[in-house]
Amino acid sequence: MASSARSADSSDVFTPRSTSPSPSVASGRSSHRSSRTSVSNKRVSISSRRLTDFNPMSSVDVLAIEEAMKLASLDQHRGYAQDHYTEVKQDHDTEYLKESEASAYQVLREPLWNKGLSFTPEQRVAKNLTGLLPHAMESLETQCARAMKMIHSRQTGIDKYLYLSSVKAQNVDLFYRLLMDNIRDLMPLVYTPTIGDVCLQYSTLYTRPEALYISIKQRKSIRTMLRNWPCPNPEICVVTDGSRILGLGDLGINGVGISIGKLALYTAAAGIHPAKTLPIVLDTGTNNETNLKDPFYLGLRQKRVSYAEQQAFMDEFMEAVKEVYPNMVVQFEDFDSEKAFNYLDRYRNNYRAFNDDIQGTGAVVLAGYINAVNLSSVPLEEQRLVFMGAGSAGVGVAKQLVEYYTRRGLTEAEARDKFFLVDTKGLVTMDRGDKLAEHKKYFARVDNAGHQFRTLEEVIEYVKPSALVGLAATFGIFTESVVRALKASVDAGGLGRRPILFPLSNPLTKAECTFEQAVQWTDGSVVFASGSPFNSFTLKVGGDAGDITYHPNQGNNVYVFPGLGLGAILSKATRVTDEMVYTSAAALAGSLNAEEVHQGLIYPKIDRVRDASIIVAREVMKAARRDGVSELPESLWIEWEEWGDVALTNYIKQRVYNPTSFSEAKGRL
Ligand SMILES: NC(=O)C1=CN([C@@H]2O[C@H](COP(=O)(O)OP(=O)(O)OC[C@H]3O[C@@H](n4cnc5c(N)ncnc54)[C@H](O)[C@@H]3O)[C@@H](O)[C@H]2O)C=CC1
Ligand SMILES: CC(=O)C(=O)O
Ligand SMILES: [Mg+2]
């Protein structure tokens, strides 16, 4: 962080690590790092030659691509031959370059220090910046207005993303002010849906490192690589192996875009300091043929290793994390479903870890469901739910809802009975004749009397559901006949009842139906939430009634993971417990303001995601305390018990990052 790095106790927050902070060092982060990587100098120069020689955006001619392929294959051999399963030893000093010791050039080049045109005249003199900047001094707001103008001038989502990314590479405070103040417009760029396109093309769009890239071939050096991260003591990491990125399948190392995007939202939506976030991709190969044939693909050019081999690698990774960054919370993201469930079970009791797709999604959908049931006029006990998709998200959500029902007085069997999960083969039943994946067995029906239901229409006809949830990553699978059948089954229960329809798959190209379709096919009665954002929809009614505008909800785990992570960090939780996850859902459900309730929404508006995250974090902290996993001093808890939520909320607010013009950005964890 540029500004808190300047405060007296900033050594823990400040970023670049260096052995030689002399003025002769050319620039900020990259120069410090290269000064310490003499062991692998040769490898570094080979890969940088590849990156600079070929501008991926312009090299469309065949010759350039052939040449690139030749060089890429050379690079692969040379690079990996050197560190194949051997440890690359590097010395790690614990000194970090201080901003006060940095040259003016370094201050401007370090994105965590650079304040752009917001440097005051006094700061410009003190830091020898006079003449290096235009004379004008501007507030962050003015710089944001300029940046928004530039974003609007770009035509495609990717181009807008690239512009934003370049802002982040130059001025972190500006990037986050921009994102926080324009979250409705910009979140769809740094997150779903645009991040899906970015991940698909990550290796081609690549311009600079933004994450830790840990390949299984470097497994002996995991600790070294973790220590190489230039910001000291990161507190939250999002780690993926790229095996199931959004609904786009196995993207290999290209999936790192999702770790980067989610961590940008940890900062924008919950105020975790950017210098405390660490995106990680574990490269264990890819089964994506397009990637394997792509000359620019940056990951290991091999098929994925076996589950057993990856398991051993994962064990080593988790142990290394605990040793190098013992306080860091680990968010597992977008692992394919078998690994997602296995790793959650394996690590949840011994590490500060949670799975976003299982638990974060479970919590966010539960929150939306609690509010949707109220709007639907179908009593909680009468609800019956069909889930299209029985993967990590589908099963994770259904289990979270079962917990809700049991807390409401149902037995576990009664609660489970409300859920009908459907996958590519139809309704999941015990006697379907195929080998059920372990995670599906809990919900496999045994009351189907030998009958199998292959299509969604058949399932709806059989179940007569009140709610339909889509987590199948299949575009358009909620057809008109499916949605009308859902509405008919709800209408049959009585007048004024409303169907709950949640097409939650990401990105938009995988949404089970659109918002407009949902409104049209239910004659406007739908209670709707989608994974990626849709625009409001105006139905032209004509006549005296006038037009009616319908507002969608975004049911995305972005409403939960930032607050859950922040709560886990601030409470110094040794584990992320089920109670903490459940509480995050209950807190989110109760976080709507009067206007949002009046508008019939089930989630807070996305512009209020930060308010919601603070509430979620506060309640998660209290849940950690109830579960006995908070390592905060007892005296603090006694104080908060005495003074109540206001005091705890203030404690959180004082610790969140909030870049402002001309002054130190507030907040550090
Ligand atoms: N809105 C949100 O916050 C979240 C949304 N998701 C989305 O949920 C989707 C699924 O994620 P995971 O469960 O992790 O994936 P997964 O791959 O583990 O599961 C997908 C499931 O859908 C089923 N399926 C696929 N095609 C189908 C079809 N044509 N008909 C019926 N079933 C079909 C598969 O059999 C499998 O059970 C993805 O698009 C992901 O982006 C995931 C997490 C959070
Ligand atoms: C939102 C999210 O985590 C997913 O689609 O996988
Ligand atoms: Mg995910």
XYZ file of C-alpha atoms and ligand atoms in Angstrom:
720
model
C 0.000 0.000 0.000
C 1.348 3.320 -0.894
C 0.166 5.268 2.041
C 0.030 3.071 5.084
C 3.497 1.993 4.066
C 4.563 5.429 5.118
C 3.291 5.136 8.655
C 5.682 4.440 11.493
C 4.642 0.820 11.993
C 4.518 0.104 8.323
C 7.302 -2.426 8.010
C 4.802 -5.233 8.180
C 2.633 -3.849 5.404
C 5.101 -2.436 2.994
C 5.913 -4.409 -0.066
C 9.051 -4.907 -2.053
C 11.754 -7.028 -0.516
C 15.295 -6.063 -1.367
C 18.930 -6.764 -0.660
C 20.190 -3.633 -2.369
C 17.932 -0.626 -2.123
C 20.609 1.568 -3.731
C 19.641 4.388 -6.086
C 21.356 2.510 -8.895
C 18.664 -0.157 -8.783
C 16.533 0.607 -11.773
C 12.981 0.284 -10.522
C 10.728 -1.004 -7.770
C 9.528 -4.543 -7.521
C 11.039 -6.266 -10.525
C 14.522 -4.976 -9.901
C 14.545 -6.194 -6.294
C 13.422 -9.564 -7.348
C 15.902 -9.999 -10.158
C 18.697 -8.950 -7.813
C 17.936 -12.024 -5.740
C 17.437 -14.605 -8.449
C 20.929 -15.149 -9.679
C 20.496 -18.929 -9.420
C 17.856 -18.909 -12.088
C 19.025 -15.951 -14.126
C 19.263 -17.938 -17.284
C 15.736 -19.218 -16.985
C 14.385 -15.765 -16.260
C 16.063 -14.261 -19.296
C 14.730 -16.980 -21.585
C 11.146 -16.492 -20.521
C 11.374 -12.719 -20.631
C 12.731 -12.923 -24.169
C 9.676 -14.893 -25.145
C 7.378 -12.354 -23.585
C 8.921 -9.267 -25.030
C 9.809 -10.513 -28.500
C 6.283 -11.460 -29.397
C 3.454 -9.109 -28.854
C 0.555 -11.539 -28.700
C -2.008 -8.936 -29.656
C -0.337 -8.148 -32.954
C 1.303 -11.386 -34.049
C -1.399 -12.752 -36.249
C 0.719 -13.912 -39.151
C 1.545 -17.558 -39.468
C 5.292 -17.074 -39.565
C 5.324 -15.298 -36.236
C 3.211 -18.025 -34.673
C 5.447 -20.778 -36.039
C 8.474 -18.948 -34.745
C 6.753 -18.511 -31.399
C 5.989 -22.207 -31.236
C 9.617 -23.079 -31.915
C 10.808 -20.759 -29.195
C 8.086 -21.830 -26.801
C 9.115 -25.457 -27.085
C 12.767 -24.466 -26.567
C 11.813 -22.474 -23.510
C 9.830 -25.313 -22.042
C 12.757 -27.703 -22.268
C 15.347 -25.342 -20.931
C 13.183 -23.955 -18.170
C 11.977 -27.205 -16.742
C 15.173 -29.174 -17.166
C 16.800 -26.897 -14.630
C 14.389 -27.205 -11.764
C 12.874 -30.581 -12.386
C 12.028 -31.840 -8.913
C 15.088 -30.209 -7.395
C 15.086 -27.419 -4.904
C 16.110 -23.986 -6.072
C 17.818 -22.506 -3.046
C 17.651 -18.768 -2.539
C 18.653 -16.590 0.357
C 15.793 -14.743 1.930
C 16.619 -11.664 3.835
C 13.900 -10.216 5.980
C 14.570 -6.631 5.043
C 12.084 -4.754 3.003
C 12.871 -1.652 1.092
C 11.363 1.337 2.861
C 9.650 3.992 0.859
C 11.696 6.631 2.657
C 14.858 4.995 1.288
C 13.569 4.560 -2.239
C 14.532 6.789 -5.114
C 11.889 9.072 -6.599
C 11.777 6.844 -9.625
C 11.132 3.807 -7.455
C 8.327 5.584 -5.626
C 6.597 6.360 -8.913
C 7.191 2.874 -10.298
C 5.955 0.973 -7.261
C 2.173 0.642 -7.672
C 1.677 0.279 -3.921
C 3.433 3.615 -3.290
C 2.500 5.620 -6.314
C -0.179 8.222 -5.638
C -0.178 9.520 -9.205
C -1.271 13.114 -9.448
C -2.395 13.115 -5.813
C 1.104 13.734 -4.460
C 0.905 17.072 -2.640
C 3.499 19.816 -3.329
C 5.125 18.979 0.031
C 5.322 15.295 -0.793
C 6.734 16.078 -4.229
C 9.526 18.103 -2.662
C 10.201 15.602 0.123
C 10.392 12.685 -2.289
C 12.292 14.511 -5.063
C 9.362 14.159 -7.407
C 9.275 17.733 -8.699
C 9.465 17.739 -12.453
C 8.695 14.039 -12.676
C 4.970 14.721 -12.677
C 2.774 17.245 -14.478
C 2.233 20.372 -12.395
C -1.436 19.606 -11.723
C -2.431 18.108 -8.415
C -5.624 16.084 -8.600
C -7.878 14.322 -6.163
C -8.404 10.595 -6.551
C -11.944 11.442 -7.672
C -10.694 13.467 -10.653
C -8.258 10.736 -11.611
C -11.109 8.241 -11.343
C -13.264 10.384 -13.620
C -10.467 10.379 -16.212
C -10.079 6.624 -15.914
C -13.822 6.054 -16.278
C -13.774 8.157 -19.431
C -11.013 5.957 -20.796
C -12.894 2.801 -19.871
C -16.049 4.020 -21.580
C -14.051 4.815 -24.703
C -13.077 1.156 -25.040
C -15.380 -1.145 -26.918
C -14.899 -4.661 -25.593
C -14.895 -6.125 -22.105
C -11.351 -7.411 -22.567
C -10.078 -3.990 -23.657
C -11.720 -2.378 -20.651
C -10.200 -5.084 -18.432
C -6.751 -4.482 -19.886
C -7.026 -0.765 -19.246
C -8.098 -1.396 -15.641
C -5.295 -3.864 -15.230
C -2.779 -1.273 -16.394
C -4.137 1.177 -13.819
C -3.606 -1.492 -11.156
C -0.054 -2.031 -12.358
C 0.709 1.653 -11.879
C -1.340 2.958 -8.989
C -3.030 0.559 -6.605
C -4.866 3.273 -4.646
C -6.362 4.635 -7.856
C -7.389 1.175 -9.043
C -9.234 0.407 -5.817
C -10.858 3.824 -5.480
C -12.091 3.367 -9.043
C -13.363 -0.152 -8.395
C -14.986 0.688 -5.071
C -16.770 3.791 -6.359
C -17.935 2.141 -9.572
C -18.436 -1.407 -8.423
C -21.667 -1.920 -10.345
C -19.967 -1.018 -13.646
C -16.526 -2.457 -12.990
C -17.098 -5.663 -11.033
C -18.373 -7.373 -14.221
C -14.937 -6.633 -15.727
C -12.624 -7.807 -12.949
C -14.996 -10.675 -12.139
C -17.703 -12.633 -13.900
C -18.525 -12.406 -16.774
C -15.453 -10.716 -18.342
C -12.926 -12.542 -16.177
C -14.150 -15.735 -17.864
C -13.014 -14.390 -21.253
C -9.787 -13.157 -19.688
C -9.061 -16.625 -18.267
C -9.744 -18.246 -21.633
C -7.054 -16.004 -23.160
C -4.830 -15.417 -20.145
C -1.617 -16.705 -21.706
C -2.096 -14.552 -24.804
C -3.040 -11.439 -22.859
C -0.172 -11.913 -20.393
C 1.957 -8.850 -19.775
C 3.214 -9.168 -16.207
C 3.216 -11.539 -13.237
C 0.448 -10.932 -10.710
C 0.404 -14.173 -8.760
C 2.463 -17.077 -7.529
C 2.711 -19.733 -10.204
C 3.714 -22.988 -8.536
C 4.167 -25.962 -10.815
C 4.325 -29.535 -9.637
C 7.780 -29.768 -11.167
C 8.977 -27.252 -8.617
C 7.375 -29.051 -5.686
C 10.611 -29.176 -3.710
C 10.805 -25.373 -3.804
C 7.347 -24.427 -2.580
C 8.648 -22.692 0.555
C 11.154 -20.729 -1.482
C 8.493 -19.645 -3.896
C 6.144 -18.571 -1.114
C 8.963 -16.525 0.422
C 9.647 -14.937 -2.953
C 6.313 -13.135 -2.777
C 7.375 -9.505 -2.412
C 4.766 -8.391 0.144
C 5.400 -9.560 3.711
C 2.945 -11.748 5.590
C -0.020 -12.049 3.235
C -3.172 -12.865 5.172
C -5.464 -14.280 2.521
C -4.727 -16.342 -0.561
C -7.046 -17.668 -3.248
C -5.626 -20.856 -4.693
C -6.817 -22.758 -7.747
C -5.430 -25.511 -9.921
C -7.520 -24.215 -12.819
C -9.335 -27.531 -13.203
C -12.898 -26.052 -13.198
C -12.854 -22.332 -13.824
C -16.381 -20.877 -13.525
C -18.447 -23.025 -15.895
C -15.651 -23.036 -18.474
C -13.963 -26.282 -17.496
C -10.255 -27.035 -17.225
C -8.275 -23.917 -18.138
C -4.978 -24.951 -16.555
C -2.754 -22.097 -15.467
C -4.996 -19.634 -17.307
C -7.417 -20.028 -14.415
C -5.157 -17.807 -12.310
C -7.309 -14.888 -13.500
C -10.026 -16.044 -11.117
C -7.642 -15.947 -8.125
C -6.555 -12.449 -9.123
C -10.159 -11.295 -9.647
C -11.465 -12.738 -6.369
C -8.656 -11.085 -4.420
C -9.367 -7.730 -6.057
C -12.845 -8.157 -4.599
C -11.468 -9.051 -1.174
C -10.025 -5.558 -1.230
C -12.843 -3.691 -2.964
C -15.724 -5.480 -1.213
C -14.249 -6.046 2.242
C -11.268 -3.705 2.548
C -8.525 -6.275 3.030
C -5.338 -4.445 2.209
C -4.087 -5.261 -1.329
C -0.593 -5.955 0.037
C -2.097 -8.672 2.228
C -3.590 -10.660 -0.648
C -1.871 -13.479 -2.514
C -3.220 -15.107 -5.694
C -1.849 -18.590 -6.348
C -2.195 -21.081 -9.173
C -0.976 -24.638 -8.747
C 0.088 -25.989 -12.114
C -0.441 -29.723 -12.327
C -0.906 -29.826 -16.094
C -4.133 -29.471 -18.046
C -6.393 -31.721 -20.054
C -7.473 -28.778 -22.178
C -6.266 -29.584 -25.692
C -6.647 -25.986 -26.875
C -4.229 -24.869 -24.192
C -1.807 -27.686 -24.873
C -1.651 -26.694 -28.537
C -1.461 -22.960 -27.902
C 2.106 -21.694 -28.521
C 1.593 -18.970 -25.948
C 0.243 -21.244 -23.215
C 2.238 -20.471 -20.065
C 1.566 -23.581 -18.017
C 3.074 -27.040 -18.026
C 2.527 -28.549 -21.440
C 1.372 -31.924 -20.158
C -1.797 -33.743 -19.161
C -2.934 -33.368 -15.583
C -1.128 -35.566 -13.086
C -3.093 -38.302 -11.313
C -5.329 -37.458 -8.341
C -2.919 -39.286 -6.038
C 0.060 -37.300 -7.288
C -1.808 -34.028 -6.955
C -2.930 -35.019 -3.455
C 0.698 -35.429 -2.359
C 1.580 -32.083 -3.980
C -1.355 -30.440 -2.226
C -0.252 -31.835 1.155
C 3.184 -30.364 0.582
C 1.704 -27.042 -0.480
C -0.505 -26.784 2.604
C 2.354 -27.692 4.938
C 4.578 -25.108 3.284
C 1.884 -22.437 3.604
C 1.479 -23.163 7.297
C 5.204 -22.897 7.861
C 5.883 -19.780 5.792
C 2.650 -17.850 6.431
C 1.067 -19.447 9.511
C -1.678 -16.829 9.785
C -2.790 -16.877 6.170
C -6.375 -17.912 5.389
C -6.522 -20.209 2.344
C -9.507 -20.037 0.000
C -9.803 -23.032 -2.323
C -11.311 -21.941 -5.602
C -12.503 -23.698 -8.728
C -11.002 -27.137 -8.188
C -12.973 -29.842 -9.962
C -15.655 -31.264 -7.707
C -13.891 -34.423 -6.546
C -10.811 -32.480 -5.471
C -12.921 -29.663 -4.056
C -14.712 -31.974 -1.626
C -11.601 -34.033 -0.815
C -9.389 -31.067 -0.033
C -12.035 -29.375 2.074
C -12.470 -32.513 4.181
C -8.762 -33.109 4.378
C -7.589 -29.651 5.429
C -10.508 -27.908 7.123
C -9.646 -29.085 10.652
C -5.938 -28.360 10.612
C -5.654 -25.236 8.492
C -7.335 -21.862 8.198
C -9.073 -22.928 5.015
C -12.451 -22.972 3.302
C -13.820 -23.823 -0.121
C -15.586 -20.943 -1.804
C -17.555 -22.989 -4.329
C -18.950 -25.350 -1.695
C -19.206 -23.156 1.392
C -19.224 -19.594 0.050
C -21.827 -20.475 -2.550
C -23.794 -22.480 0.014
C -23.945 -19.451 2.277
C -24.823 -16.924 -0.409
C -27.640 -19.039 -1.803
C -28.987 -19.752 1.672
C -29.113 -16.004 2.346
C -31.000 -15.411 -0.898
C -33.286 -18.358 -0.238
C -34.257 -17.103 3.230
C -35.421 -13.809 1.701
C -36.895 -15.435 -1.412
C -39.109 -17.742 0.642
C -40.609 -14.694 2.349
C -41.438 -13.143 -1.026
C -42.714 -16.365 -2.562
C -45.708 -16.832 -0.239
C -44.921 -20.549 -0.247
C -44.265 -21.441 3.403
C -40.821 -22.768 4.237
C -42.148 -26.178 5.175
C -44.010 -26.526 1.859
C -41.005 -25.683 -0.298
C -39.579 -28.394 -2.566
C -36.396 -27.714 -4.464
C -34.994 -29.084 -7.706
C -31.290 -28.522 -8.381
C -29.992 -28.748 -11.923
C -26.348 -29.680 -11.331
C -24.957 -31.903 -8.593
C -21.348 -30.764 -8.480
C -19.383 -28.904 -5.829
C -21.707 -25.910 -5.959
C -24.996 -27.841 -6.244
C -24.212 -30.231 -3.412
C -22.573 -27.482 -1.329
C -25.658 -25.294 -1.606
C -28.110 -28.117 -0.943
C -26.203 -29.127 2.197
C -26.197 -25.558 3.497
C -29.956 -25.397 2.982
C -30.410 -28.738 4.778
C -28.614 -27.223 7.741
C -30.993 -24.262 7.655
C -34.011 -26.552 7.709
C -32.646 -28.612 10.587
C -32.032 -25.432 12.567
C -35.675 -24.656 11.870
C -36.817 -27.845 13.539
C -36.894 -30.451 10.765
C -35.065 -33.714 11.246
C -32.134 -34.223 8.893
C -34.108 -36.845 6.960
C -37.110 -34.497 6.585
C -34.835 -31.708 5.441
C -32.944 -33.833 2.939
C -36.228 -35.086 1.537
C -36.944 -31.610 0.151
C -34.050 -31.761 -2.307
C -34.040 -33.344 -5.762
C -30.686 -33.151 -7.527
C -30.398 -33.627 -11.273
C -27.227 -34.183 -13.292
C -26.452 -35.131 -16.898
C -28.104 -38.511 -16.396
C -31.290 -37.214 -14.803
C -32.578 -37.318 -11.235
C -29.865 -38.601 -8.915
C -31.207 -41.852 -7.472
C -29.537 -44.732 -5.686
C -30.788 -47.301 -8.203
C -29.989 -45.394 -11.388
C -27.476 -47.995 -12.427
C -24.380 -45.802 -12.704
C -21.552 -45.419 -10.226
C -22.466 -42.315 -8.253
C -19.683 -39.918 -7.301
C -19.177 -39.915 -3.539
C -20.453 -36.352 -3.075
C -23.787 -37.142 -4.771
C -24.721 -40.078 -2.563
C -26.049 -38.017 0.327
C -28.830 -36.607 -1.874
C -29.481 -39.696 -4.028
C -33.210 -40.476 -3.831
C -34.402 -43.836 -2.617
C -38.139 -43.112 -2.904
C -38.436 -43.311 -6.689
C -39.882 -46.835 -6.665
C -37.515 -47.980 -9.370
C -38.581 -45.219 -11.750
C -35.896 -43.045 -13.350
C -36.501 -39.442 -14.460
C -34.180 -38.478 -17.298
C -35.276 -34.962 -18.272
C -35.803 -31.836 -16.207
C -39.426 -31.685 -17.392
C -40.025 -35.200 -16.074
C -38.450 -34.271 -12.747
C -40.595 -31.133 -12.428
C -43.717 -33.089 -13.299
C -42.804 -35.638 -10.588
C -41.597 -33.258 -7.845
C -43.900 -30.243 -8.332
C -41.191 -27.935 -7.001
C -41.497 -24.398 -5.681
C -37.852 -23.561 -6.437
C -35.454 -24.375 -9.260
C -31.727 -23.803 -8.807
C -29.274 -23.949 -11.737
C -25.645 -24.909 -11.081
C -25.071 -27.011 -14.181
C -22.930 -24.622 -16.253
C -25.180 -25.160 -19.264
C -26.586 -22.194 -21.169
C -30.311 -22.136 -21.795
C -31.098 -25.369 -19.969
C -34.046 -23.633 -18.245
C -36.207 -23.581 -21.351
C -39.591 -21.932 -21.673
C -41.370 -25.233 -21.036
C -39.261 -25.869 -17.902
C -39.922 -22.414 -16.461
C -43.625 -22.511 -17.307
C -43.878 -25.956 -15.671
C -42.254 -24.546 -12.527
C -44.724 -21.666 -12.495
C -47.662 -24.029 -13.018
C -46.599 -26.195 -10.091
C -46.346 -23.104 -7.855
C -49.645 -21.622 -9.102
C -51.398 -24.887 -8.265
C -50.661 -24.240 -4.573
C -52.712 -21.059 -4.425
C -53.103 -17.513 -5.698
C -50.258 -15.033 -5.332
C -47.549 -17.636 -4.964
C -44.261 -16.922 -6.730
C -41.714 -19.377 -8.165
C -38.089 -19.121 -7.025
C -35.736 -19.382 -9.989
C -31.955 -19.158 -9.508
C -29.892 -19.705 -12.693
C -26.572 -19.382 -10.871
C -23.986 -20.642 -13.358
C -21.150 -18.397 -14.518
C -20.207 -16.668 -16.702
C -23.227 -15.331 -18.619
C -22.567 -17.744 -21.481
C -23.379 -20.581 -19.052
C -26.473 -19.053 -17.418
C -29.386 -21.498 -17.389
C -31.723 -18.710 -18.580
C -31.738 -14.937 -18.828
C -33.546 -12.519 -16.538
C -35.816 -11.360 -19.351
C -36.836 -14.936 -20.118
C -37.526 -15.615 -16.447
C -39.782 -12.558 -16.213
C -41.605 -13.263 -19.485
C -42.176 -16.973 -18.848
C -43.523 -16.427 -15.342
C -45.619 -13.376 -16.257
C -43.453 -11.312 -13.938
C -44.013 -13.435 -10.818
C -40.487 -14.857 -10.561
C -38.188 -14.360 -7.552
C -34.900 -14.339 -9.425
C -31.160 -14.455 -8.764
C -28.369 -15.211 -11.235
C -24.653 -15.896 -10.780
C -23.547 -13.202 -13.238
C -25.221 -9.804 -13.476
C -28.192 -9.083 -15.730
C -29.629 -5.651 -16.463
C -33.031 -4.602 -15.223
C -35.814 -5.417 -17.643
C -38.764 -3.220 -18.592
C -41.921 -4.924 -19.738
C -43.889 -2.799 -22.183
C -47.389 -3.239 -20.876
C -49.007 -0.288 -22.635
C -52.381 1.223 -21.796
C -53.108 2.640 -18.356
C -50.898 0.190 -16.528
C -47.747 1.784 -17.955
C -44.435 -0.047 -18.262
C -43.135 -2.257 -15.470
C -39.431 -2.445 -14.633
C -38.129 -5.592 -12.953
C -34.847 -5.682 -11.031
C -32.720 -8.851 -10.900
C -30.567 -10.042 -7.988
C -27.033 -11.298 -8.328
C -26.670 -14.506 -6.313
C -22.931 -14.745 -6.277
C -20.521 -15.793 -3.549
C -18.961 -12.319 -3.787
C -21.501 -11.377 -1.104
C -19.929 -13.900 1.271
C -16.260 -14.753 0.712
C -14.864 -11.221 1.315
C -16.665 -10.882 4.663
C -16.015 -14.493 5.643
C -12.295 -14.088 4.942
C -12.141 -10.718 6.700
C -13.958 -12.135 9.739
C -11.609 -15.126 9.875
C -8.550 -12.873 9.669
C -9.691 -10.292 12.197
C -10.888 -12.871 14.705
C -7.583 -14.703 14.270
C -9.574 -17.866 13.764
C -7.542 -21.065 13.827
C -10.134 -22.708 11.564
C -13.119 -21.721 9.460
C -15.960 -23.569 11.155
C -19.404 -24.548 9.863
C -20.879 -22.109 12.362
C -18.864 -19.276 10.816
C -20.098 -20.190 7.334
C -23.717 -20.589 8.420
C -23.572 -17.303 10.292
C -22.272 -15.516 7.206
C -25.478 -16.537 5.411
C -27.761 -15.422 8.207
C -25.903 -12.109 8.465
C -26.125 -11.485 4.727
C -29.839 -12.282 4.693
C -30.369 -9.626 7.347
C -28.153 -6.977 5.769
C -30.685 -5.413 3.378
C -31.735 -1.839 4.081
C -35.328 -0.624 4.074
C -35.193 0.521 0.453
C -33.899 -2.858 -0.738
C -36.579 -4.679 1.211
C -39.188 -2.307 -0.219
C -37.966 -3.030 -3.754
C -38.440 -6.736 -3.194
C -34.747 -7.592 -3.440
C -33.224 -10.642 -1.789
C -29.618 -9.399 -1.670
C -28.279 -5.920 -0.944
C -27.566 -3.909 -4.080
C -24.048 -4.562 -5.299
C -23.126 -0.917 -4.563
C -23.618 -1.842 -0.886
C -21.499 -4.984 -0.958
C -18.938 -3.382 1.336
C -21.557 -2.553 3.967
C -22.802 -6.127 3.742
C -19.260 -7.526 4.031
C -18.657 -5.581 7.240
C -21.831 -7.043 8.739
C -20.854 -10.534 7.555
C -17.325 -10.121 8.963
C -18.657 -8.941 12.327
C -21.012 -11.895 12.698
C -18.325 -14.332 11.493
C -15.992 -12.998 14.173
C -18.642 -13.574 16.815
C -19.231 -17.086 15.498
C -15.496 -17.794 15.709
C -15.597 -16.692 19.316
C -18.648 -18.919 20.040
C -16.839 -21.883 18.504
C -13.727 -21.220 20.573
C -11.456 -20.774 17.551
C -10.734 -17.046 17.913
C -7.237 -16.296 19.175
C -7.998 -12.650 19.939
C -7.243 -11.524 23.500
C -10.088 -12.179 25.918
C -10.056 -8.528 26.989
C -11.219 -7.440 23.512
C -14.167 -9.800 23.560
C -15.167 -8.621 27.015
C -15.069 -5.034 25.780
C -17.220 -5.848 22.738
C -19.676 -7.804 24.808
C -20.044 -4.732 26.982
C -20.279 -2.167 24.184
C -22.046 -4.335 21.621
C -21.998 -4.473 17.847
C -21.193 -0.785 17.440
C -17.804 -1.236 19.074
C -16.981 -4.356 17.086
C -18.116 -2.698 13.852
C -15.855 0.260 14.609
C -12.957 -2.095 15.254
C -13.470 -3.615 11.796
C -13.950 -0.281 10.054
C -10.719 1.055 11.519
C -8.850 -1.823 9.935
C -10.124 -1.764 6.404
C -8.342 -0.243 3.472
C -9.936 2.852 2.051
C -7.743 4.915 -0.290
C -8.362 8.643 -0.085
C -6.862 11.703 -1.732
C -3.895 13.564 -0.276
C -3.754 11.585 2.958
C -2.607 8.245 4.191
C -4.931 5.495 3.002
C -6.531 4.151 6.135
C -6.508 0.684 7.405
C -4.244 -2.234 7.781
C -4.998 -5.586 9.186
N -23.233 -18.051 -8.441
C -22.189 -18.444 -7.760
O -21.771 -17.798 -6.791
C -21.482 -19.686 -8.145
C -21.721 -20.290 -9.328
N -21.049 -21.423 -9.660
C -21.298 -21.982 -10.974
O -21.898 -23.228 -10.862
C -21.565 -23.996 -11.993
C -21.213 -25.393 -11.546
O -20.111 -25.368 -10.682
P -19.639 -26.720 -9.961
O -20.764 -27.330 -9.222
O -18.447 -26.417 -9.189
O -19.281 -27.584 -11.230
P -19.225 -29.138 -11.363
O -18.571 -29.424 -12.639
O -18.682 -29.707 -10.097
O -20.758 -29.578 -11.452
C -21.571 -29.413 -12.567
C -22.778 -30.320 -12.398
O -23.696 -30.025 -13.425
C -24.078 -31.247 -14.046
N -24.402 -30.969 -15.441
C -23.586 -30.534 -16.405
N -24.261 -30.403 -17.564
C -25.535 -30.752 -17.297
C -26.694 -30.844 -18.079
N -26.689 -30.514 -19.362
N -27.818 -31.259 -17.479
C -27.842 -31.579 -16.175
N -26.772 -31.521 -15.385
C -25.627 -31.107 -15.944
C -22.893 -32.178 -13.900
O -23.286 -33.524 -13.995
C -22.444 -31.809 -12.483
O -23.207 -32.498 -11.548
C -20.454 -23.250 -12.714
O -20.971 -22.604 -13.827
C -20.014 -22.221 -11.717
O -19.580 -21.049 -12.343
C -20.170 -22.025 -8.819
C -19.878 -21.451 -7.620
C -20.484 -20.198 -7.214
C -18.549 -17.504 -8.548
C -17.748 -18.713 -8.511
O -17.044 -18.978 -7.551
C -17.814 -19.631 -9.618
O -18.601 -19.415 -10.536
O -17.079 -20.613 -9.583
Mg -15.652 -20.479 -7.974
